[in-house]
Tab-separated table of C-alpha atoms and ligand atoms in Angstrom:
chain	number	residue	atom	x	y	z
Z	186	UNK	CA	-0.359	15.288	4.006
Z	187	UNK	CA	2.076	17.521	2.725
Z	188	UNK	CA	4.861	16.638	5.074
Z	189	UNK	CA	5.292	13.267	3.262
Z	190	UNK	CA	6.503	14.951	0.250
Z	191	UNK	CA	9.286	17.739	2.597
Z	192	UNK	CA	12.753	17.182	1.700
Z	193	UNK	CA	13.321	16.730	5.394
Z	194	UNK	CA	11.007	13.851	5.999
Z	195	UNK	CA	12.264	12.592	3.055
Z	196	UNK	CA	15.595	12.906	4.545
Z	197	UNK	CA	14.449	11.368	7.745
Z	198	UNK	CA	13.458	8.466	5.636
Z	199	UNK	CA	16.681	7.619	4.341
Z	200	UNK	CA	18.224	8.354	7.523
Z	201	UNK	CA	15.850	5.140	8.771
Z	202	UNK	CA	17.109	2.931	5.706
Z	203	UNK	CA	20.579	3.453	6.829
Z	204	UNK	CA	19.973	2.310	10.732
Z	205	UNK	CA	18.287	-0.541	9.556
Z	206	UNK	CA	20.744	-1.644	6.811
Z	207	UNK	CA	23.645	-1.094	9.156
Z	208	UNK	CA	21.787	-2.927	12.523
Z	209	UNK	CA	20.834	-6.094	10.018
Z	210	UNK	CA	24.411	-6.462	9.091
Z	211	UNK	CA	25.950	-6.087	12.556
Z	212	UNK	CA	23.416	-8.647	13.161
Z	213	UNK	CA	23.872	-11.038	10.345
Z	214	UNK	CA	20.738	-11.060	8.544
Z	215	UNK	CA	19.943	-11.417	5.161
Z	216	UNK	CA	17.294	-9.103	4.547
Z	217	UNK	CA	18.560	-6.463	1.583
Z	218	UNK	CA	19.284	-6.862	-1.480
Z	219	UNK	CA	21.619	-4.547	-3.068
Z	220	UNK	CA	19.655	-4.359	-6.334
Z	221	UNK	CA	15.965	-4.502	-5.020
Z	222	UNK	CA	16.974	-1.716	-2.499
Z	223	UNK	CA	18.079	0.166	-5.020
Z	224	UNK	CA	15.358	-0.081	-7.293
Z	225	UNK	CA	13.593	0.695	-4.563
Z	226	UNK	CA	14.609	4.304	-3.514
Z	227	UNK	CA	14.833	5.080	-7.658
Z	228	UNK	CA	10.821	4.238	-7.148
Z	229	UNK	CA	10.555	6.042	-3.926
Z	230	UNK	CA	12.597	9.534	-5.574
Z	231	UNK	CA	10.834	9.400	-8.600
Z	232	UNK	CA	7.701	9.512	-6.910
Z	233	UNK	CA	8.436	11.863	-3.964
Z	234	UNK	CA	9.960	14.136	-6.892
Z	235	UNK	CA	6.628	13.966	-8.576
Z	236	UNK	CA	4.486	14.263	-5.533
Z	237	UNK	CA	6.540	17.472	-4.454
Z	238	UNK	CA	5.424	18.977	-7.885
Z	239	UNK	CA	2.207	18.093	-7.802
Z	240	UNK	CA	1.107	18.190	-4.443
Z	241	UNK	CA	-1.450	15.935	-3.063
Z	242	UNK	CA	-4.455	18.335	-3.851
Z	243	UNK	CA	-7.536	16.138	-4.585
Z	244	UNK	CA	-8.243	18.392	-7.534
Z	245	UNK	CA	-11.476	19.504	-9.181
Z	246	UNK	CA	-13.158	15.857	-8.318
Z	247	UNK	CA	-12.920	16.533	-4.548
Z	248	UNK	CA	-14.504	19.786	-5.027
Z	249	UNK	CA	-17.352	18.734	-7.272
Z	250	UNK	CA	-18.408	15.918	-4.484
Z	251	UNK	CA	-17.826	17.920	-1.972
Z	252	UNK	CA	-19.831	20.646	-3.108
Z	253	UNK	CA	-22.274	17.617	-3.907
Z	254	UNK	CA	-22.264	16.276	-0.125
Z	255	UNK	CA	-25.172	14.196	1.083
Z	256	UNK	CA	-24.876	14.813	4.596
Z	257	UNK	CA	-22.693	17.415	6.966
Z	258	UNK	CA	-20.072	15.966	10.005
Z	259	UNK	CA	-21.691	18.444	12.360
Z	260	UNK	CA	-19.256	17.643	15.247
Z	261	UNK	CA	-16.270	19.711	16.630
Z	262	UNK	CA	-12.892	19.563	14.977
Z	263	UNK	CA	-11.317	16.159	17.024
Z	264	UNK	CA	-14.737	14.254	17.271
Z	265	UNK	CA	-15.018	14.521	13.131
Z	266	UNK	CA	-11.398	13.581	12.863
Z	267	UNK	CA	-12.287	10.593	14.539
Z	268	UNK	CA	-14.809	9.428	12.846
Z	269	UNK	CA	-12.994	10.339	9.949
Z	270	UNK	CA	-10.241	8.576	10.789
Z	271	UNK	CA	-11.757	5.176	11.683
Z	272	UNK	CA	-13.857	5.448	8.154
Z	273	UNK	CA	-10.886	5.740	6.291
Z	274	UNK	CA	-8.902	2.568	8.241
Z	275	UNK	CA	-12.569	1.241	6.887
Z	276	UNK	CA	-11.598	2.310	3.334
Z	277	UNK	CA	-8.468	1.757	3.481
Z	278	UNK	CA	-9.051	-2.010	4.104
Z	279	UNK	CA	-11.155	-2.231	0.684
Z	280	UNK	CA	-8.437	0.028	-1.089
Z	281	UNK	CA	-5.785	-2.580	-0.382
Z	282	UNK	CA	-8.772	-5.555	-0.874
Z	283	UNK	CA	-8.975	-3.960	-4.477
Z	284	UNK	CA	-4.906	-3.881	-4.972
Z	285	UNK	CA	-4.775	-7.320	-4.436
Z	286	UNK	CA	-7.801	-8.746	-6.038
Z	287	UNK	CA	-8.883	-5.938	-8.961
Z	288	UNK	CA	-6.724	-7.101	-12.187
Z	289	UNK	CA	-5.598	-3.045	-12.550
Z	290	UNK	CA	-5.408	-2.839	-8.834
Z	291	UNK	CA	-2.723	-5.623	-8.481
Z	292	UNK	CA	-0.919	-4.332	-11.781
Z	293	UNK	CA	0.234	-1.274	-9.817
Z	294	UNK	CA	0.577	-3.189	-6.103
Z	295	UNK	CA	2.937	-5.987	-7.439
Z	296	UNK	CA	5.698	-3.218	-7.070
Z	297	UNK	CA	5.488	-2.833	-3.756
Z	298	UNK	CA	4.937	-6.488	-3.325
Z	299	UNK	CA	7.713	-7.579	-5.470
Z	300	UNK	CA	10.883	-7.480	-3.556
Z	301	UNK	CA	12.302	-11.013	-1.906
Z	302	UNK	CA	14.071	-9.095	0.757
Z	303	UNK	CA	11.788	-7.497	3.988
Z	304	UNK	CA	12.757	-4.285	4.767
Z	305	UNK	CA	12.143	-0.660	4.984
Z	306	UNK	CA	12.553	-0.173	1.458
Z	307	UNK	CA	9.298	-1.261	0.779
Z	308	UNK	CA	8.027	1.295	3.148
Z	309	UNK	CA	6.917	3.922	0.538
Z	310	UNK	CA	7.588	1.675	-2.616
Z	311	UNK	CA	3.995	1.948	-3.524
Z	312	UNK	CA	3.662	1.813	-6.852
Z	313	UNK	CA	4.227	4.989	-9.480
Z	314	UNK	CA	1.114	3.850	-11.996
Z	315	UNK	CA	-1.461	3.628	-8.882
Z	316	UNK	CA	-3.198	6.528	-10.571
Z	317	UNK	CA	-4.507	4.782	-13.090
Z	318	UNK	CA	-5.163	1.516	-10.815
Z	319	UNK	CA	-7.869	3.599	-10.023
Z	320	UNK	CA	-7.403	2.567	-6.307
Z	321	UNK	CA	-7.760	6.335	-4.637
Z	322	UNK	CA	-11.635	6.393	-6.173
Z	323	UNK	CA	-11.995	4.123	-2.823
Z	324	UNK	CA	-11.835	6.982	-0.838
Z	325	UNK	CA	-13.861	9.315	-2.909
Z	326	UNK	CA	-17.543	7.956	-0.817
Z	327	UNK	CA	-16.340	9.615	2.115
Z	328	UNK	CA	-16.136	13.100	0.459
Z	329	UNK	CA	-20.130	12.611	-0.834
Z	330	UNK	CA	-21.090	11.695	2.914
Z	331	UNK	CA	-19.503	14.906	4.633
Z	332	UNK	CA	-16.435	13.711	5.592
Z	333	UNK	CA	-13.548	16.678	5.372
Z	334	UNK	CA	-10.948	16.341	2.416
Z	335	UNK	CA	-8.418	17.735	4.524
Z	336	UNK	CA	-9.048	14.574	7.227
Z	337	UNK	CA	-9.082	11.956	4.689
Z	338	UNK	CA	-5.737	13.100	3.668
Z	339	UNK	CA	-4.518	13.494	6.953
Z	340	UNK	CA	-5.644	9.934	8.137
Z	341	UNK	CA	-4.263	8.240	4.755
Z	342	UNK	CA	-0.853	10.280	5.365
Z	343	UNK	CA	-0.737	9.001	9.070
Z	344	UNK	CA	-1.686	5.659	7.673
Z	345	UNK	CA	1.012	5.458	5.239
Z	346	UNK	CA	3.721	6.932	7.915
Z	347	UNK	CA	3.011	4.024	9.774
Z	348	UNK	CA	3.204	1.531	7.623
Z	349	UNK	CA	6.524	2.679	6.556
Z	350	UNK	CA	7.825	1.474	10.396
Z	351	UNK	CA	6.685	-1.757	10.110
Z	352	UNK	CA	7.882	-3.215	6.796
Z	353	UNK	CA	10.888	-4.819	8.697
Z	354	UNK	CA	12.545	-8.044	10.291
Z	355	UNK	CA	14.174	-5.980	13.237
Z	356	UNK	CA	10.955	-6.089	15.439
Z	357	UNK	CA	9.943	-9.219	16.890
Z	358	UNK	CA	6.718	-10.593	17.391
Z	359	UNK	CA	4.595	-8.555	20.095
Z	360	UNK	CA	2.288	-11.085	21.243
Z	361	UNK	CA	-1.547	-9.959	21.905
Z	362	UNK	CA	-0.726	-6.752	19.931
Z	363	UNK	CA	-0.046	-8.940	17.042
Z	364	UNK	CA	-4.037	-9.638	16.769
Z	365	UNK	CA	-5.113	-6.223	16.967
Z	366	UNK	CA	-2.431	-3.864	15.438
Z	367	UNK	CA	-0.827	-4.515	12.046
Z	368	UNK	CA	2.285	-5.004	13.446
Z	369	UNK	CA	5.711	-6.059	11.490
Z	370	UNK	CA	5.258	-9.457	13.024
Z	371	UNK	CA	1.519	-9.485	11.176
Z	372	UNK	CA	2.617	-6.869	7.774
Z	373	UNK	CA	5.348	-10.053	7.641
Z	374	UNK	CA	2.657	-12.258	7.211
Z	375	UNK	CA	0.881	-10.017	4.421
Z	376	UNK	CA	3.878	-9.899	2.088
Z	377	UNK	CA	4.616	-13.437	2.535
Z	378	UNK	CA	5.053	-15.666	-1.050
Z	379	UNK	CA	3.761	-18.323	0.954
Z	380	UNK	CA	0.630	-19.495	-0.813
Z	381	UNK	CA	-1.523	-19.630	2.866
Z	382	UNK	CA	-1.016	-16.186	3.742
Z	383	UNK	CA	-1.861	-14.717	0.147
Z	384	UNK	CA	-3.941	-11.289	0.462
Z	385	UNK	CA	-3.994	-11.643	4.302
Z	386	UNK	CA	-3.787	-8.772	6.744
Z	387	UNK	CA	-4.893	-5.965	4.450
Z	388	UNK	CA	-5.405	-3.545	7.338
Z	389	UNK	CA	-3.714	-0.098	7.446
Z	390	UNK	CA	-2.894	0.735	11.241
Z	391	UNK	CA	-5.759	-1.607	12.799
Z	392	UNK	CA	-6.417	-5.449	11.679
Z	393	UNK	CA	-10.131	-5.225	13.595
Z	394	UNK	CA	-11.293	-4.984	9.603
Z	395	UNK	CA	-9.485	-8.148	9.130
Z	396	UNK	CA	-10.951	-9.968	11.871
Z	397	UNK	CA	-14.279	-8.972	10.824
Z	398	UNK	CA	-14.126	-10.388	6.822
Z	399	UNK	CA	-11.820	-12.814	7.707
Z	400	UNK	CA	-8.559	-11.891	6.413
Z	401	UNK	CA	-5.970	-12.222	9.305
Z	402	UNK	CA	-3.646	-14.674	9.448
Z	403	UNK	CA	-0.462	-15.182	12.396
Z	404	UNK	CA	3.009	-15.429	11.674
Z	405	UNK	CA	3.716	-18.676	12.729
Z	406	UNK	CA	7.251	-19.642	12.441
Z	407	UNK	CA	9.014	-16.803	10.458
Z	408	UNK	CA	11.971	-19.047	9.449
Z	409	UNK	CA	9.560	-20.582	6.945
Z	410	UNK	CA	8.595	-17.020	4.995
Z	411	UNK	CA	9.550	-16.371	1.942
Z	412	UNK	CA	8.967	-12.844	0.644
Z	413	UNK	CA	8.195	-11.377	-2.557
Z	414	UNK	CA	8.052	-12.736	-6.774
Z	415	UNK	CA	11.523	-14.022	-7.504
Z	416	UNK	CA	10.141	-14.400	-10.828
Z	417	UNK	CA	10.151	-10.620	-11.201
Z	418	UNK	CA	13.155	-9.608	-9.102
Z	419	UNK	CA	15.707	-12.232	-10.666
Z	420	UNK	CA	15.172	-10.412	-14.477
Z	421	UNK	CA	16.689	-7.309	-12.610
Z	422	UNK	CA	15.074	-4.881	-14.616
Z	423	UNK	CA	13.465	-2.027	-13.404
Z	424	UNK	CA	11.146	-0.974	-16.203
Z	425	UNK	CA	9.825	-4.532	-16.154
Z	426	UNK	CA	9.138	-4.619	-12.504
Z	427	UNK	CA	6.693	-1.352	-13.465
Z	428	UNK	CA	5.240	-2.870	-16.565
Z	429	UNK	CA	4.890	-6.469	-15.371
Z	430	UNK	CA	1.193	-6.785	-14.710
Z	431	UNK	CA	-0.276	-3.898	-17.122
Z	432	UNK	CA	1.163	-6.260	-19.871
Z	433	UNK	CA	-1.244	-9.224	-18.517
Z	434	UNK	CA	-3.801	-6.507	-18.485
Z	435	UNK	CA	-3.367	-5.098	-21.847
Z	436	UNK	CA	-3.319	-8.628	-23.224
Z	437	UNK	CA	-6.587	-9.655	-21.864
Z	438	UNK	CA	-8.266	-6.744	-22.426
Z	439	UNK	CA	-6.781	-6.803	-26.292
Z	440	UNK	CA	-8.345	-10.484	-26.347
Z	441	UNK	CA	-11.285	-9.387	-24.651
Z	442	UNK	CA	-14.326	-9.395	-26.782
Z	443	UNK	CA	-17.162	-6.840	-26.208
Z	444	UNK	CA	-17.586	-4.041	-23.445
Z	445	UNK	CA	-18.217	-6.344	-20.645
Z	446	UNK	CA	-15.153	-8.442	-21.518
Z	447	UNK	CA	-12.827	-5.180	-21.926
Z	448	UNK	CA	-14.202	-4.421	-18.322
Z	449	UNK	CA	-13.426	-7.714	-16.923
Z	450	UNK	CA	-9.681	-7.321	-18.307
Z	451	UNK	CA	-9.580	-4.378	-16.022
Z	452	UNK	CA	-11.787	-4.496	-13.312
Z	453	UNK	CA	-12.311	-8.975	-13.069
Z	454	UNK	CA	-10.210	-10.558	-11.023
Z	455	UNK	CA	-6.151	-10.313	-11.004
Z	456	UNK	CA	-6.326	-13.992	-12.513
Z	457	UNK	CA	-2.201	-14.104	-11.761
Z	458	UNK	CA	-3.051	-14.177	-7.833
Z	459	UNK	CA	-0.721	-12.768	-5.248
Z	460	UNK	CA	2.384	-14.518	-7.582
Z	461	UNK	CA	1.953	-11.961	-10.269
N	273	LIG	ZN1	-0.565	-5.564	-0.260
């Protein structure tokens, strides 16, 4: 979804940071931090910056499996959007099950789960070493069984635009639509440090995934969330923030003994948990 990397949406963006900074003080909350939102939009710049470069172009693997395609989406244009759309909510689900629970999965996700402060920073803080968290290769099924490369992106961009809106403490709870939708009231929930609601909520736009593997968890009383890994955010350095986890990894997989323990160090479980 090209649009995500146009210097006007990116404009728009920070156009959005600035409403919400400037509503939470007239209100009185406490909900930025002056450092974590700024290492936050250095993240977010240095990967839009990137991403304008490089485009978001699947590359020469989409176009090997897609000339390799089991089967064909023989539908009209809007029916196989559909489809696509709900299969990759389906994927997306296991793509954020594997940043939270994948060793090199979590070493890129503990950016954007870092910060103490909830806010719309965190939006499109996702992380500049996902590529090689290996997370994306999720998605890559869909391609073999017919689905379009051009959909995929589309529903992952419209994913990701969504989720920027509800990384925020402006928007109360919604009631019913808390169950079904991944609201801020239930994305609240999913970056809580509280140890109950650890790798909850993993849903993109829908929590009906969540539901199903049992995942979701309600807010509850919000006064009683904290948010983030003070651990991480209190050495106030950015290039340790990046490196935090991929130095667990690189340890273990140094100590690691034999192929299968090298590809436990990557691929076991992020033995850290949600606290980094
Ligand atoms: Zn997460």
């Amino acid at each position: 979804m090209e649009i995500l990397n146009h210097p006007l949406f990116i404009a728009a963006i920070f156009i959005c940071l600035g409403v919400e900074f400037f509503v939470s003080r007239k209100k009185g909350l406490s909900n930025f931090s002056s450092y974590e939102a700024l290492t936050s939009i250095a993240l977010i710049s240095f990967d839009k910056i990137i991403g304008y470069f490089t485009g978001t172009d699947g590359g020469p693997i989409v176009k090997w499996l897609w000339a390799h395609r089991v089967f064909e989406l023989g539908f009209n244009h809007t029916t196989n959007f559909i489809f696509t759309f709900v299969a990759v909510e389906f994927m997306y689900y296991w793509n954020h099950w594997y940043n939270h629970h994948v060793n090199i999965g979590w070493a890129t996700h503990i950016m954007h789960h870092s910060p103490t402060k909830y806010n719309l920073t965190l939006g499109y803080r996702l992380g500049i070493t996902r590529f090689f968290s290996l997370g994306w290769m999720v998605f890559l099924p869909l391609i073999l069984l017919g689905f379009h490369s051009e959909d995929i992106a589309l529903s992952i961009g419209i994913i990701f635009l969504y989720q920027f809106f509800i990384h925020t403490e402006l928007i109360p709870k919604l009631g019913r639509l808390d169950k079904v939708i991944n609201t801020p009231s239930s994305h609240r929930v999913h970056h809580s440090s509280n140890p109950e609601h650890y790798n909850t909520n993993l849903g993109g736009i829908t929590l009906v995934f969540d539901h199903l593997f049992g995942t979701y968890c309600a807010e509850g009383d919000r006064s009683q969330i904290s948010y983030g890994i003070p651990s991480i955010m209190n050495k106030k350095n950015i290039w340790y923030e990046i490196t935090c986890h991929w130095r667990v990894v690189f340890a273990q997989f140094k100590k690691a003994s034999g192929i299968k323990g090298k590809l436990l160090a990557l691929f076991g479980s992020s033995s850290q948990g949600h606290q980094g």
